Amino acid sequence: MCHPAWRRAQIAAQHLRDLTQLRRVRDRIDREYTRPLDLEALARDADLPAGHLSRQFRLAYGQSPYAYLTARRIEHAMALLRHTDLGVSEVWRTVGCPSPAVFTARFTELAGMPPARYARRAPGTAPGTAGHARHPANGSSRNEEATEAAPLLA
């Protein structure tokens, strides 16, 4: 029979491997947000069942992989609308949103205003959301994530 400490070490090692896989999925979403990505493809590439990936991703990051992907797209759309002369229809295509209706609904939810109104704002000014998309799960932005102290992992 194995020593209890060995079993705990095995569990801890598996947890680290799972976090590594989840981080790779998240990094892939960050890199390829403009491409069509679906849960099945992400799970297949991570060598995980889709349901397991979705549950673990939500536990680790507070939102589903799809919600994370959409938030990335909206953040980039906000930057494009602030810093370029692209119109709303060009922006939703550029960031990879599947349709203008989905783009408008998620943009409005995350930015607090429709994209057309956001685009009419003076260049470089930020709306009440401090200029970047808010994560619905925890109210924080990805940009704020880097300034917070890293949590201690047990």
PDB file of N, CA, C and O in Angstrom, residues 9 13 21-22 30 36 45 57 65 68 70 77-79 81 90 100 107 120 127 152-153:
ATOM      1  N   ALA A   9       1.044  13.719  -2.925  1.00  0.00           N
ATOM      2  CA  ALA A   9       1.989  14.252  -3.902  1.00  0.00           C
ATOM      3  C   ALA A   9       1.511  13.976  -5.331  1.00  0.00           C
ATOM      4  O   ALA A   9       1.630  14.836  -6.209  1.00  0.00           O
ATOM      5  N   ALA A  13       0.566  16.796  -8.053  1.00  0.00           N
ATOM      6  CA  ALA A  13       1.213  16.801  -9.362  1.00  0.00           C
ATOM      7  C   ALA A  13       0.170  16.803 -10.476  1.00  0.00           C
ATOM      8  O   ALA A  13       0.306  17.523 -11.475  1.00  0.00           O
ATOM      9  N   GLN A  21      -2.473  22.504 -18.498  1.00  0.00           N
ATOM     10  CA  GLN A  21      -3.323  22.308 -19.670  1.00  0.00           C
ATOM     11  C   GLN A  21      -4.320  23.458 -19.818  1.00  0.00           C
ATOM     12  O   GLN A  21      -4.533  23.960 -20.919  1.00  0.00           O
ATOM     13  N   LEU A  22      -4.928  23.873 -18.712  1.00  0.00           N
ATOM     14  CA  LEU A  22      -5.899  24.966 -18.763  1.00  0.00           C
ATOM     15  C   LEU A  22      -5.229  26.266 -19.200  1.00  0.00           C
ATOM     16  O   LEU A  22      -5.808  27.045 -19.961  1.00  0.00           O
ATOM     17  N   ASP A  30      -6.300  33.378 -26.208  1.00  0.00           N
ATOM     18  CA  ASP A  30      -5.719  34.715 -26.304  1.00  0.00           C
ATOM     19  C   ASP A  30      -5.027  34.948 -27.646  1.00  0.00           C
ATOM     20  O   ASP A  30      -5.103  36.035 -28.206  1.00  0.00           O
ATOM     21  N   PRO A  36     -12.332  30.971 -35.640  1.00  0.00           N
ATOM     22  CA  PRO A  36     -13.443  30.217 -35.047  1.00  0.00           C
ATOM     23  C   PRO A  36     -12.882  29.143 -34.111  1.00  0.00           C
ATOM     24  O   PRO A  36     -12.110  28.290 -34.534  1.00  0.00           O
ATOM     25  N   ASP A  45      -7.494  19.259 -28.555  1.00  0.00           N
ATOM     26  CA  ASP A  45      -6.084  19.656 -28.564  1.00  0.00           C
ATOM     27  C   ASP A  45      -5.452  19.581 -27.178  1.00  0.00           C
ATOM     28  O   ASP A  45      -4.245  19.389 -27.056  1.00  0.00           O
ATOM     29  N   PHE A  57     -12.071  24.726 -16.485  1.00  0.00           N
ATOM     30  CA  PHE A  57     -11.786  26.099 -16.910  1.00  0.00           C
ATOM     31  C   PHE A  57     -12.606  27.080 -16.074  1.00  0.00           C
ATOM     32  O   PHE A  57     -12.096  28.092 -15.600  1.00  0.00           O
ATOM     33  N   PRO A  65     -15.022  28.630 -21.131  1.00  0.00           N
ATOM     34  CA  PRO A  65     -14.102  28.984 -22.225  1.00  0.00           C
ATOM     35  C   PRO A  65     -14.762  29.907 -23.254  1.00  0.00           C
ATOM     36  O   PRO A  65     -14.136  30.846 -23.749  1.00  0.00           O
ATOM     37  N   TYR A  68     -14.942  33.407 -21.860  1.00  0.00           N
ATOM     38  CA  TYR A  68     -13.597  33.975 -21.875  1.00  0.00           C
ATOM     39  C   TYR A  68     -13.230  34.431 -23.287  1.00  0.00           C
ATOM     40  O   TYR A  68     -12.720  35.541 -23.483  1.00  0.00           O
ATOM     41  N   THR A  70     -15.248  35.239 -25.727  1.00  0.00           N
ATOM     42  CA  THR A  70     -16.064  36.397 -26.080  1.00  0.00           C
ATOM     43  C   THR A  70     -15.545  37.665 -25.408  1.00  0.00           C
ATOM     44  O   THR A  70     -15.475  38.724 -26.023  1.00  0.00           O
ATOM     45  N   ALA A  77     -12.154  44.511 -29.521  1.00  0.00           N
ATOM     46  CA  ALA A  77     -13.071  45.375 -30.270  1.00  0.00           C
ATOM     47  C   ALA A  77     -13.097  46.773 -29.664  1.00  0.00           C
ATOM     48  O   ALA A  77     -13.083  47.779 -30.388  1.00  0.00           O
ATOM     49  N   MET A  78     -13.127  46.853 -28.342  1.00  0.00           N
ATOM     50  CA  MET A  78     -13.121  48.160 -27.679  1.00  0.00           C
ATOM     51  C   MET A  78     -11.847  48.930 -28.030  1.00  0.00           C
ATOM     52  O   MET A  78     -11.900  50.129 -28.314  1.00  0.00           O
ATOM     53  N   ALA A  79     -10.719  48.257 -28.032  1.00  0.00           N
ATOM     54  CA  ALA A  79      -9.457  48.918 -28.379  1.00  0.00           C
ATOM     55  C   ALA A  79      -9.486  49.396 -29.829  1.00  0.00           C
ATOM     56  O   ALA A  79      -9.047  50.513 -30.126  1.00  0.00           O
ATOM     57  N   LEU A  81     -12.128  50.171 -31.610  1.00  0.00           N
ATOM     58  CA  LEU A  81     -13.058  51.297 -31.725  1.00  0.00           C
ATOM     59  C   LEU A  81     -12.461  52.579 -31.134  1.00  0.00           C
ATOM     60  O   LEU A  81     -12.735  53.670 -31.619  1.00  0.00           O
ATOM     61  N   GLU A  90     -16.860  46.485 -39.412  1.00  0.00           N
ATOM     62  CA  GLU A  90     -15.519  45.968 -39.671  1.00  0.00           C
ATOM     63  C   GLU A  90     -14.923  45.364 -38.408  1.00  0.00           C
ATOM     64  O   GLU A  90     -14.230  44.349 -38.467  1.00  0.00           O
ATOM     65  N   PRO A 100     -23.252  39.911 -36.094  1.00  0.00           N
ATOM     66  CA  PRO A 100     -23.378  41.252 -35.515  1.00  0.00           C
ATOM     67  C   PRO A 100     -24.300  41.273 -34.300  1.00  0.00           C
ATOM     68  O   PRO A 100     -24.082  42.043 -33.363  1.00  0.00           O
ATOM     69  N   PHE A 107     -21.113  42.969 -26.459  1.00  0.00           N
ATOM     70  CA  PHE A 107     -20.426  44.246 -26.293  1.00  0.00           C
ATOM     71  C   PHE A 107     -21.196  45.123 -25.314  1.00  0.00           C
ATOM     72  O   PHE A 107     -20.611  45.688 -24.388  1.00  0.00           O
ATOM     73  N   ARG A 120     -18.720  56.357 -31.141  1.00  0.00           N
ATOM     74  CA  ARG A 120     -18.931  57.798 -31.295  1.00  0.00           C
ATOM     75  C   ARG A 120     -18.245  58.614 -30.210  1.00  0.00           C
ATOM     76  O   ARG A 120     -18.126  59.822 -30.330  1.00  0.00           O
ATOM     77  N   PRO A 127     -15.218  54.761 -21.261  1.00  0.00           N
ATOM     78  CA  PRO A 127     -16.508  54.812 -20.599  1.00  0.00           C
ATOM     79  C   PRO A 127     -16.368  54.503 -19.122  1.00  0.00           C
ATOM     80  O   PRO A 127     -15.258  54.331 -18.627  1.00  0.00           O
ATOM     81  N   LEU A 152      -1.511  32.684  -3.853  1.00  0.00           N
ATOM     82  CA  LEU A 152      -0.659  31.580  -3.451  1.00  0.00           C
ATOM     83  C   LEU A 152      -1.349  30.272  -3.782  1.00  0.00           C
ATOM     84  O   LEU A 152      -2.523  30.095  -3.479  1.00  0.00           O
ATOM     85  N   LEU A 153      -0.632  29.389  -4.413  1.00  0.00           N
ATOM     86  CA  LEU A 153      -1.186  28.081  -4.771  1.00  0.00           C
ATOM     87  C   LEU A 153      -0.807  27.092  -3.695  1.00  0.00           C
ATOM     88  O   LEU A 153       0.327  27.026  -3.246  1.00  0.00           O
TER      89      LEU A 153
END
